[in-house]
Coordinates of C-alpha atoms in Angstrom, one line a residue:
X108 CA 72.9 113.7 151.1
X109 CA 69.6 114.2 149.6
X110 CA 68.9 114.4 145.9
X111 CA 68.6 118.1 145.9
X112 CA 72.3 118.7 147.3
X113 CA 73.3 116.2 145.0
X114 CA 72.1 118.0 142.1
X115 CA 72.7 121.2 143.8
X116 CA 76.4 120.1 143.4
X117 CA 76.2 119.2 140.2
X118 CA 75.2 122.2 138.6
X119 CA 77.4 124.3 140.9
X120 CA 80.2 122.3 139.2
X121 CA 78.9 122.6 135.8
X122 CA 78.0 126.1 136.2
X123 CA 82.2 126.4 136.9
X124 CA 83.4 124.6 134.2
X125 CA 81.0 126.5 131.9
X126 CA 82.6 129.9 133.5
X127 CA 85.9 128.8 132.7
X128 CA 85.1 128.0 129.1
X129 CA 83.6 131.3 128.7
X130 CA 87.1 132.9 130.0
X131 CA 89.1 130.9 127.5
X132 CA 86.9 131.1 124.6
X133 CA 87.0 135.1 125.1
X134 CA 90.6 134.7 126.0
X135 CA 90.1 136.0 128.9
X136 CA 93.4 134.9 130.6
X137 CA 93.8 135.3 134.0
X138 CA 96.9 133.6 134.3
X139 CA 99.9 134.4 132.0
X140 CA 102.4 131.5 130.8
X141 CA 105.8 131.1 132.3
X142 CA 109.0 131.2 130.2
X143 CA 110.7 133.4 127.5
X144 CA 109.0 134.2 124.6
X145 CA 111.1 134.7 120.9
X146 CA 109.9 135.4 117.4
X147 CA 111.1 134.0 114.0
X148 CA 110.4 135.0 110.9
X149 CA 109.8 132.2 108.1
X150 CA 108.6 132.5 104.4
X151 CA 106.8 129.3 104.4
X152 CA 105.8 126.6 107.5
X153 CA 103.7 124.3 106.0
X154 CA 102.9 121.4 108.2
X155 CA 104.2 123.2 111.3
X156 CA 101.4 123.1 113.9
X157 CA 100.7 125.1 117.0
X158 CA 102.3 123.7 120.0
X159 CA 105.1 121.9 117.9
X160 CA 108.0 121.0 119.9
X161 CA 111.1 123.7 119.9
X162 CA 114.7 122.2 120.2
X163 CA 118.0 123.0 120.7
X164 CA 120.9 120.4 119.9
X165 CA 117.8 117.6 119.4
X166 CA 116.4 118.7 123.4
X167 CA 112.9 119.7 123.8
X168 CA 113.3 123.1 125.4
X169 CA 109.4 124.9 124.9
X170 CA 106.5 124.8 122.1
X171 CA 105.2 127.0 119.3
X172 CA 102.7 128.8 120.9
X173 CA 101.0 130.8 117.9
X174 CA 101.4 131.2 113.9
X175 CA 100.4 134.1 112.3
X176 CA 101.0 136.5 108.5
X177 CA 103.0 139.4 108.7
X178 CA 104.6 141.7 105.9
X179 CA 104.0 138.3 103.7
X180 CA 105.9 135.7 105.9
X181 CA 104.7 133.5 108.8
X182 CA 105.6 135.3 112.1
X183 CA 105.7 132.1 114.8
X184 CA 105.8 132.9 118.3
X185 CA 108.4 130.4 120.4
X186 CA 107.6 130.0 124.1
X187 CA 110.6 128.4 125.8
X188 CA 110.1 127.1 129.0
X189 CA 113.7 126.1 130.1
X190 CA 116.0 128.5 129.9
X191 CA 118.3 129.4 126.6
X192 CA 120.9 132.1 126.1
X193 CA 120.6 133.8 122.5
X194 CA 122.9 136.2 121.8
X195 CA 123.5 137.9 118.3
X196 CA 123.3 135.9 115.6
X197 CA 120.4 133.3 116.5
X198 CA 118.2 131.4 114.1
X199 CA 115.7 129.2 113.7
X200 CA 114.7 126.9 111.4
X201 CA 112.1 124.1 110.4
X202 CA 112.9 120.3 110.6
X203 CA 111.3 117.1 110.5
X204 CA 111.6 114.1 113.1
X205 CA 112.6 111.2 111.2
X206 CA 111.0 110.4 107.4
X207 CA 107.4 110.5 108.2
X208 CA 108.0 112.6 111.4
X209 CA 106.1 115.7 113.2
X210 CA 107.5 119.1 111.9
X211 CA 109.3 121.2 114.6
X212 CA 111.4 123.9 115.3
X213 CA 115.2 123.8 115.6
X214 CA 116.5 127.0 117.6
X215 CA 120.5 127.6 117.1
X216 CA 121.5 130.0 119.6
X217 CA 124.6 133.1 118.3
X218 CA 128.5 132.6 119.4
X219 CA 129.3 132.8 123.0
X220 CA 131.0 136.1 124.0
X221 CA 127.8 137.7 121.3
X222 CA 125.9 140.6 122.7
X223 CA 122.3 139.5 124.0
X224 CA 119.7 139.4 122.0
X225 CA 118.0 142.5 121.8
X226 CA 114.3 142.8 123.8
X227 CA 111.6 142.1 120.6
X228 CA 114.3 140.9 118.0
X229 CA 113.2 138.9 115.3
X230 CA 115.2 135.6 114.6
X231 CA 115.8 135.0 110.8
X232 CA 114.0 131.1 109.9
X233 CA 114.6 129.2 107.0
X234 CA 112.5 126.7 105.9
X235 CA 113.5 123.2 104.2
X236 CA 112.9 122.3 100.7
X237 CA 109.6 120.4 100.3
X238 CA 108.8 117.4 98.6
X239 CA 106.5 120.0 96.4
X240 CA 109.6 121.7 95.0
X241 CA 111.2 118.1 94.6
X242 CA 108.7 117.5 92.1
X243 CA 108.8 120.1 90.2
X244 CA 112.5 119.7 90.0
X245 CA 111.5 115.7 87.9
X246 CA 109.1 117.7 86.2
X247 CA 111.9 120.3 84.6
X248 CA 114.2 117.2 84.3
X249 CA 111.0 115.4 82.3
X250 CA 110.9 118.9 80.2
X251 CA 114.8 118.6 79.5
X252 CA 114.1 114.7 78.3
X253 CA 111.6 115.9 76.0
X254 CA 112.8 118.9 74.1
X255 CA 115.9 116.3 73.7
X256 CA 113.5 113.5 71.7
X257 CA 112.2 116.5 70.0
X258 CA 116.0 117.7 69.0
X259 CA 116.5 114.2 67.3
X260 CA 114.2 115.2 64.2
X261 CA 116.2 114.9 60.8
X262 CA 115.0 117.7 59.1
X263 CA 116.6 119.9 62.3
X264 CA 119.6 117.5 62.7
X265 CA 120.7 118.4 58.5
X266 CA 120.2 121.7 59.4
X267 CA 122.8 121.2 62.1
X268 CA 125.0 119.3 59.8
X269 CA 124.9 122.3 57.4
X270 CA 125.7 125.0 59.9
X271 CA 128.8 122.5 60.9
X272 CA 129.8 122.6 57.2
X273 CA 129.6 126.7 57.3
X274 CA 131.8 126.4 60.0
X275 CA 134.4 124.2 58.8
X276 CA 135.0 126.3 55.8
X277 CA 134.7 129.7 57.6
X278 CA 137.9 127.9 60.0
X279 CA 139.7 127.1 57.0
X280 CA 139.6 130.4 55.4
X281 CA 140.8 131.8 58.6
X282 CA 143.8 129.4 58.9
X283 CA 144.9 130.1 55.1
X284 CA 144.7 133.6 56.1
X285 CA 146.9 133.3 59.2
X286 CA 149.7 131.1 56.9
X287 CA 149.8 134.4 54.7
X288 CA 150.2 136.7 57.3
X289 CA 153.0 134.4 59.0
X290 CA 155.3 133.6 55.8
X291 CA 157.9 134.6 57.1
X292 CA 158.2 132.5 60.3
X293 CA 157.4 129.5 58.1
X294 CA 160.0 130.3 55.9
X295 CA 162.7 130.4 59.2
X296 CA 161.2 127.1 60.1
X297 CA 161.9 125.7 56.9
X298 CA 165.7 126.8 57.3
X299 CA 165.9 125.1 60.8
X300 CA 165.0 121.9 58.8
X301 CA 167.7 121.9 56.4
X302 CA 170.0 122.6 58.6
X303 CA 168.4 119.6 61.2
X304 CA 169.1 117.4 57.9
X305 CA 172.9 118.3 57.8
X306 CA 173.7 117.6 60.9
X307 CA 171.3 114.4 60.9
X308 CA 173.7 113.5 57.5
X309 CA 176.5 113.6 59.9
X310 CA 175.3 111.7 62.6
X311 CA 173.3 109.2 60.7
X312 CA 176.2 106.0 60.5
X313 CA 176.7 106.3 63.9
X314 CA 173.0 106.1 64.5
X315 CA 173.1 103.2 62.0
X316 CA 175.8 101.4 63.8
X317 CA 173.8 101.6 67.5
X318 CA 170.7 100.8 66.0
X319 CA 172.2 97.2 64.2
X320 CA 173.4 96.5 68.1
X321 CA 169.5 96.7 68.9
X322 CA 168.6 94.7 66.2
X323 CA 170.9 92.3 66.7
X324 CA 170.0 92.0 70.5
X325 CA 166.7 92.2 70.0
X326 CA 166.6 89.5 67.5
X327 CA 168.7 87.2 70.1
X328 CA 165.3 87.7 72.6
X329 CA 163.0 86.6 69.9
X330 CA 164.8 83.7 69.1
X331 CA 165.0 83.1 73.1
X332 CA 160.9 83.7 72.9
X333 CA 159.7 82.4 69.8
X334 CA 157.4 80.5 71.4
X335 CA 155.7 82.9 73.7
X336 CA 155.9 86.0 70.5
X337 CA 153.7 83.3 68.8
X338 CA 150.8 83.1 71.7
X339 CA 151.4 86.8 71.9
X340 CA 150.3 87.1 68.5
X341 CA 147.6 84.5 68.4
X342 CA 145.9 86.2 71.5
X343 CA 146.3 89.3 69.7
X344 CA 144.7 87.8 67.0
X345 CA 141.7 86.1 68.7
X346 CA 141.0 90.2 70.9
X347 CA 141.0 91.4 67.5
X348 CA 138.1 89.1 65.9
X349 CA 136.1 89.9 68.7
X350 CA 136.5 93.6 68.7
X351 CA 135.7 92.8 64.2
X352 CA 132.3 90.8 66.2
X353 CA 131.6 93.7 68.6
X354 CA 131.8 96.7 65.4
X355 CA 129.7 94.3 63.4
X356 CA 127.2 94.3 66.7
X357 CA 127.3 97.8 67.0
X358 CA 126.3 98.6 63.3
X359 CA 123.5 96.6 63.2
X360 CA 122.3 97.9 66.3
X361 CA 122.8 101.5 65.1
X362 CA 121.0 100.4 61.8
X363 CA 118.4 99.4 63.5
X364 CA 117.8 102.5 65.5
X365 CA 118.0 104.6 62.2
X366 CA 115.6 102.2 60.5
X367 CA 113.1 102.9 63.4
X368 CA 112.7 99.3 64.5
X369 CA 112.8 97.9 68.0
X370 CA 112.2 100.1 71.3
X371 CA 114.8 102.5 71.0
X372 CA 114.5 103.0 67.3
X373 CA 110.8 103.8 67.6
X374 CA 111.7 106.0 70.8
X375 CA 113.5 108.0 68.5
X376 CA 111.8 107.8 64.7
X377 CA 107.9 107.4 65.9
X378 CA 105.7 110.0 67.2
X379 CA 103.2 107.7 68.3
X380 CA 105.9 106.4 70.9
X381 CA 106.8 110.3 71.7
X382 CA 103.6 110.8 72.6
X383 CA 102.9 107.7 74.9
X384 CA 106.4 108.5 76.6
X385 CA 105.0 111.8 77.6
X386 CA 101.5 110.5 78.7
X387 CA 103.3 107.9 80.6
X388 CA 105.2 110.9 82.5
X389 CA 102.1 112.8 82.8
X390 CA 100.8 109.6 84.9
X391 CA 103.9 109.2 86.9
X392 CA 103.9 112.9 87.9
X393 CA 100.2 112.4 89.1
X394 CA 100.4 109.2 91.0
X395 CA 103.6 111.0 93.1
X396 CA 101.4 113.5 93.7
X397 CA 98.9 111.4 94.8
X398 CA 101.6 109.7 97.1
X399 CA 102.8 112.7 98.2
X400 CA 99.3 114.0 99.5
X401 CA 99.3 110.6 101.4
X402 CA 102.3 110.9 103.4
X403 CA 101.4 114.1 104.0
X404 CA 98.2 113.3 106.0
X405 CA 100.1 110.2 107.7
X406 CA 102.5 112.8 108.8
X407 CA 99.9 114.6 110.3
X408 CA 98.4 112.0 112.2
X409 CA 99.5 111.8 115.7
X410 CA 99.1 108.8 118.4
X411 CA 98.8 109.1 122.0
X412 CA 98.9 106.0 124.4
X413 CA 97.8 106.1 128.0
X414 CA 97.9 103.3 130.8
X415 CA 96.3 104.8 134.0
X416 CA 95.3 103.4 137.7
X417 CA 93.3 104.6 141.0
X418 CA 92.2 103.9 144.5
X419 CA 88.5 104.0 145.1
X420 CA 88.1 104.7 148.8
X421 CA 84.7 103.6 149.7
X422 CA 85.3 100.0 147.4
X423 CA 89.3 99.5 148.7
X424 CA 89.8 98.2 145.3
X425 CA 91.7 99.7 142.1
X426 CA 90.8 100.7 138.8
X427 CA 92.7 100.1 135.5
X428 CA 92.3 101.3 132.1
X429 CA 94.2 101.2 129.2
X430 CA 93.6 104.2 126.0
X431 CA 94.4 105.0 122.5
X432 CA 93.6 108.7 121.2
X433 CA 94.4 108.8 117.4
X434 CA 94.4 112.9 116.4
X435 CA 94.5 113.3 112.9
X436 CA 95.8 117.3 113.6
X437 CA 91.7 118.5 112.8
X438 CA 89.5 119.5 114.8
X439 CA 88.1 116.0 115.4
X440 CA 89.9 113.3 117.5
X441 CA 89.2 110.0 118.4
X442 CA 89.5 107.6 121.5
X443 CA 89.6 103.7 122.3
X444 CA 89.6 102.4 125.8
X445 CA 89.7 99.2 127.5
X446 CA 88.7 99.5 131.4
X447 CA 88.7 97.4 134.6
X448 CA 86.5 98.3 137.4
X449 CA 86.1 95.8 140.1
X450 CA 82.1 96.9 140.1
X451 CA 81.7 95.4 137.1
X452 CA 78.1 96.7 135.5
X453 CA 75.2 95.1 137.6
X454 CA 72.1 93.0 136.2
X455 CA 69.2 92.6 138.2
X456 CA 66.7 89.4 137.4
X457 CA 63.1 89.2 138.9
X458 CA 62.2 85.5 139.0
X459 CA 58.4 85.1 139.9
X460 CA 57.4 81.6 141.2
X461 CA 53.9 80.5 141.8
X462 CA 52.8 77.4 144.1
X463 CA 49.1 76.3 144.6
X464 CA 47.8 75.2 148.3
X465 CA 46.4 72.2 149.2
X466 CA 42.7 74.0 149.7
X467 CA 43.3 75.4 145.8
X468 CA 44.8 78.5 147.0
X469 CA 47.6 80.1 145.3
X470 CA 50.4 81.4 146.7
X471 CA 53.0 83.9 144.8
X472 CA 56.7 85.0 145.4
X473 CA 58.6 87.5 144.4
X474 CA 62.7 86.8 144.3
X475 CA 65.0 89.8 142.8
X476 CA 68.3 88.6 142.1
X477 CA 71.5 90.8 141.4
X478 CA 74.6 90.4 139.8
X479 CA 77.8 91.7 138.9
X480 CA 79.2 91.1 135.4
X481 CA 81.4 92.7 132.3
X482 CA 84.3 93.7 134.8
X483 CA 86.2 94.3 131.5
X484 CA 84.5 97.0 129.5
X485 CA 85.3 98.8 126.1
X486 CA 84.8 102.4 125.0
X487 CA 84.8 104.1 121.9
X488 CA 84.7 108.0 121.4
X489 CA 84.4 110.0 118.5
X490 CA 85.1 114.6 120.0
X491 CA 85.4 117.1 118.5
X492 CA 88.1 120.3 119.9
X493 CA 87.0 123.9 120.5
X494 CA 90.0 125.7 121.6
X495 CA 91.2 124.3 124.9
X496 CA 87.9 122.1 125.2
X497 CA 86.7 119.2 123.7
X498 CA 83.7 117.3 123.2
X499 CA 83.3 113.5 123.2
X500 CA 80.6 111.3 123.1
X501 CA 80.4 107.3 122.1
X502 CA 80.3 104.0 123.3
X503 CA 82.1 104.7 127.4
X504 CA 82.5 101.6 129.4
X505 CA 80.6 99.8 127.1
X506 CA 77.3 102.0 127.3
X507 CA 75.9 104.9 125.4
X508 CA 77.4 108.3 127.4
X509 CA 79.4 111.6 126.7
X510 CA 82.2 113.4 128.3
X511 CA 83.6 117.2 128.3
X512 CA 87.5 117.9 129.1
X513 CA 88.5 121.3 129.5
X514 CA 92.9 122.2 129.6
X515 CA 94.0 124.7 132.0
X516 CA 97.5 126.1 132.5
X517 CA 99.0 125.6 129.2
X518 CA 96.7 122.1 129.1
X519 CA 98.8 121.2 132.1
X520 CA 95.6 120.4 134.3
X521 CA 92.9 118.7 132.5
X522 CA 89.6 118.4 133.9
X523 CA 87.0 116.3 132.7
X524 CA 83.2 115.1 133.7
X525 CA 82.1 112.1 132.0
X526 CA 77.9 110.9 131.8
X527 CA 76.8 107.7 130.9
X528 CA 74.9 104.4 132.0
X529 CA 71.6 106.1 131.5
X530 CA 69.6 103.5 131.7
X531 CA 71.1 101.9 134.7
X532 CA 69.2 98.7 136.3
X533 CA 67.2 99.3 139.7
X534 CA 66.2 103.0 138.5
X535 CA 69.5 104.7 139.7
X536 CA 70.8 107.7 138.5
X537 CA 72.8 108.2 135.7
X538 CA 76.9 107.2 136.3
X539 CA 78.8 110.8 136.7
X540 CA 82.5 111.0 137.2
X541 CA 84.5 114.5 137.8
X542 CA 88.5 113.6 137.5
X543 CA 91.2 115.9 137.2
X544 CA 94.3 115.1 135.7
X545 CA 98.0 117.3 136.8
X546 CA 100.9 116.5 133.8
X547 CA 103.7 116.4 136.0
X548 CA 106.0 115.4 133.3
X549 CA 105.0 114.7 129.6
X550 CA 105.2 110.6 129.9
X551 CA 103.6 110.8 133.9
X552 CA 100.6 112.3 135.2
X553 CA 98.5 112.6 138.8
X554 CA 94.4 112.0 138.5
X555 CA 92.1 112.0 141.1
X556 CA 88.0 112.8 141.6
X557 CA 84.9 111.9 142.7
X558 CA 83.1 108.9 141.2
X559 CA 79.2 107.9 140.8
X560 CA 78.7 111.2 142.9
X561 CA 75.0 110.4 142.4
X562 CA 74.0 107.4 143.5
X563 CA 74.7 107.5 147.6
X564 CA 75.8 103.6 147.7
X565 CA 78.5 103.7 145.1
X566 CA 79.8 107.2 145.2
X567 CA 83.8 107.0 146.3
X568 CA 86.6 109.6 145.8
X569 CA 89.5 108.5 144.3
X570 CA 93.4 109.1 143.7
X571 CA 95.6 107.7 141.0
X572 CA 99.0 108.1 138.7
X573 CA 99.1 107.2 135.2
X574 CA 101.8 107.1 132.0
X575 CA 101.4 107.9 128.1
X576 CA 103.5 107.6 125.7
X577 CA 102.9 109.8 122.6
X578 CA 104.3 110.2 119.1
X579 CA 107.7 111.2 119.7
X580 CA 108.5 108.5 122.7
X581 CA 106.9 105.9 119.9
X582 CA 109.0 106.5 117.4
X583 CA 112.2 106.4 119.6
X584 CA 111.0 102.8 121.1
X585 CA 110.4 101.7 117.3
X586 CA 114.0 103.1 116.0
X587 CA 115.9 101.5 119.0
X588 CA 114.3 97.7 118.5
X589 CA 117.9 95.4 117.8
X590 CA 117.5 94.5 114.1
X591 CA 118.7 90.4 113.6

């Protein structure tokens, strides 16, 4: 192939991929997504992101696929691609995966036996409560705390005791005035007494008689337990000086407190430690929301690991590479890499050598040596996301380059070219590689392409299979490590 197809090619291929951003930028889409589509109305999903997982009884069954405001509440669109019968009487609601979790969607279908769900019904959401309204719940409870110290001030506490005097006497007055109104009864209950005194006159000596019995047999045990009455008593004794001890304790501690000494007396009596008491809140309630800001951008970060594999055809040999893509849920992303390729990156050395003739002639050679080192390269990549495309550029295989990826099919396919090695040895053309990349499954994908298209002796197609592991798989692997 001569360099004019070559770059023919090339710009045939970019002229493409440039079409097909054009389309999806414009969203101009020419083919529609599979599965059944549901809306659910929320008041609030903060920290729920596009393409957020949607579940039913903890299974991944589609994706949020678009968040929008209407009528004052977040509208979300759920595309489900397996399957789900909702009948009357679906929700939805938000949820979080674990403590420091992604946010997703929990669908709960109606009763069996329910009608269907009716063709552009609206499912009900309901959103959890936040670790904003937790706070402000500690703040009213700090509020309470305060206007509590503030309720201690004497002046306000003999006011109370006065109004409890009012009280007392108002109560009094009203019982006098219920014994005048019931003289009568009272004077019936007085009769029942007399006559519970006669017959008490009666019965008395025989009451007498029973009770000397007791006595007597009660006096017969203590002379049968003396000994054990007595330790009785001493314990008795010894529980009661320490509860005398315990009173003492308690009034000094009380006087204390009224006297305005010590921490809780000058909690109570000084202003100055009123006022630091609030401050100290005051700085509490900051640094959780400082903390709480945190976890909320750790809880947006998400971590994507990839270990991928291929066969290049014109070498016989495989490639390996291993990646991390850390994407802090911006529009920014970044990427680390560590790569195998049996090339290896090439050095070319030029030693010159000189010899002079017997006649005093001299006689010069040339010797160009090549060599193949760095089999193990490293790549770093700082991109940037417009839509379904994004834009990287860094250190790739560890050389100066840049690289466009472009999702198709609801980011199913991936298609990426990748530029770099510039400034290659032996004047060759820059290294270009076009791979595409078909998710079969979320954890396993197919790749293949063409590779240093370019440069005549090294170009080679290839065809791989890799596996990633993202946030979600992460998470379960850490959870289900055996604790010892």
């Amino acid at each position: 192939m001569s360099q004019t197809v070559k770059v023919g090619i090339f710009m045939t291929v970019a002229l493409v991929v440039l079409a097909y951003l054009i389309f999806k930028v414009e969203d101009w889409t020419l083919f529609g997504a599979a599965g059944q589509r549901v809306e659910a109305a929320f008041d609030s999903v903060a920290g729920l992101d596009d393409k957020a997982p949607v579940r039913v009884a903890g299974v991944r069954v589609g994706r949020v696929d678009g968040i929008r405001l209407e009528d004052r509440k977040a509208l979300v669109t759920l595309l489900l691609e397996t399957p789900v019968e909702l009948t009357e009487g679906s929700s939805a609601k938000i949820a979080n995966l674990g403590l420091l979790g992604d946010k997703f969607v929990v669908l709960t279908p109606g009763p069996q036996g329910a009608p269907p769900l009716a063709p552009g019904a609206v499912l009900p959401g309901t959103t959890p409560v936040g670790f904003d309204d937790a706070m402000k719940q500690l703040s009213a409870i700090g509020d309470s705390i305060q206007t509590t110290l503030e309720a201690l001030d004497p002046k306000e506490t003999g006011e109370a005791i006065s109004r409890l005097l009012d009280n007392l006497e108002a109560a009094s007055a009203g019982i006098r005035s219920v014994i005048d109104a019931n003289r009568d009864a009272l004077g019936g209950t007085v009769g029942n007494f007399e006559r519970f005194s006669g017959t008490l006159a009666d019965e008395l000596p025989k009451l007498t008689e029973q009770i000397e019995r007791v006595l007597a047999q009660v006096e017969g045990v203590i002379a049968d337990n003396r000994g054990k009455l007595g330790e009785g008593l001493d314990s008795v004794t010894a529980v009661a000086e320490r509860m005398r001890d315990s009173i003492d304790n308690l009034n000094e501690i009380s006087g204390t407190i009224a006297r305005g000494e010590g921490t809780v007396g000058k909690l109570v009596k000084s202003e100055e430690t009123h006022d630091k008491l609030v401050s100290a809140l005051g700085s509490v309630e900051s640094g959780i929301d400082s903390l709480s800001e945190t976890f909320g951008k750790i809880q947006r970060l998400k971590l994507d690991l990839g270990f991928d594999g291929y066969y290049l055809d014109e070498l016989a040999d495989t490639r390996t590479a291993f990646s991390v893509t850390i994407d802090p849920q911006t529009d920014k992303f970044y990427q680390l890499g560590l790569v195998d390729d049996p090339r290896g990156r090439e050095r070319v050395k030029s030693e010159v050598t000189t010899v002079t003739l017997p006649d005093g002639s001299t006689e010069t050679t040339s010797l160009r040596r090549v060599t193949t080192e760095d089999k193990v390269t490293i790549s770093a990549q700082f991109g940037f996301v417009f839509g379904d495309a994004r834009l990287r550029g860094g250190l790739i295989e560890s050389t100066g380059g840049a690289g466009l990826d472009y999702g198709l099919f609801d980011r199913r396919l991936w298609l990426s070219l990748d530029a770099y090695d510039f400034g290659r040895e032996a004047d060759l053309d820059p290294h270009l590689r076009l791979t595409a990349k078909w998710l079969l499954h979320p954890n396993l994908y197919l790749l293949g392409g063409y590779d240093d298209f370019l440069v005549t002796e090294r170009d080679s197609l290839f065809l791989g299979a890799g596996v990633r592991w993202s946030d979600d798989d992460l998470k379960y692997l850490v959870g289900s490590v055996p604790r010892f």
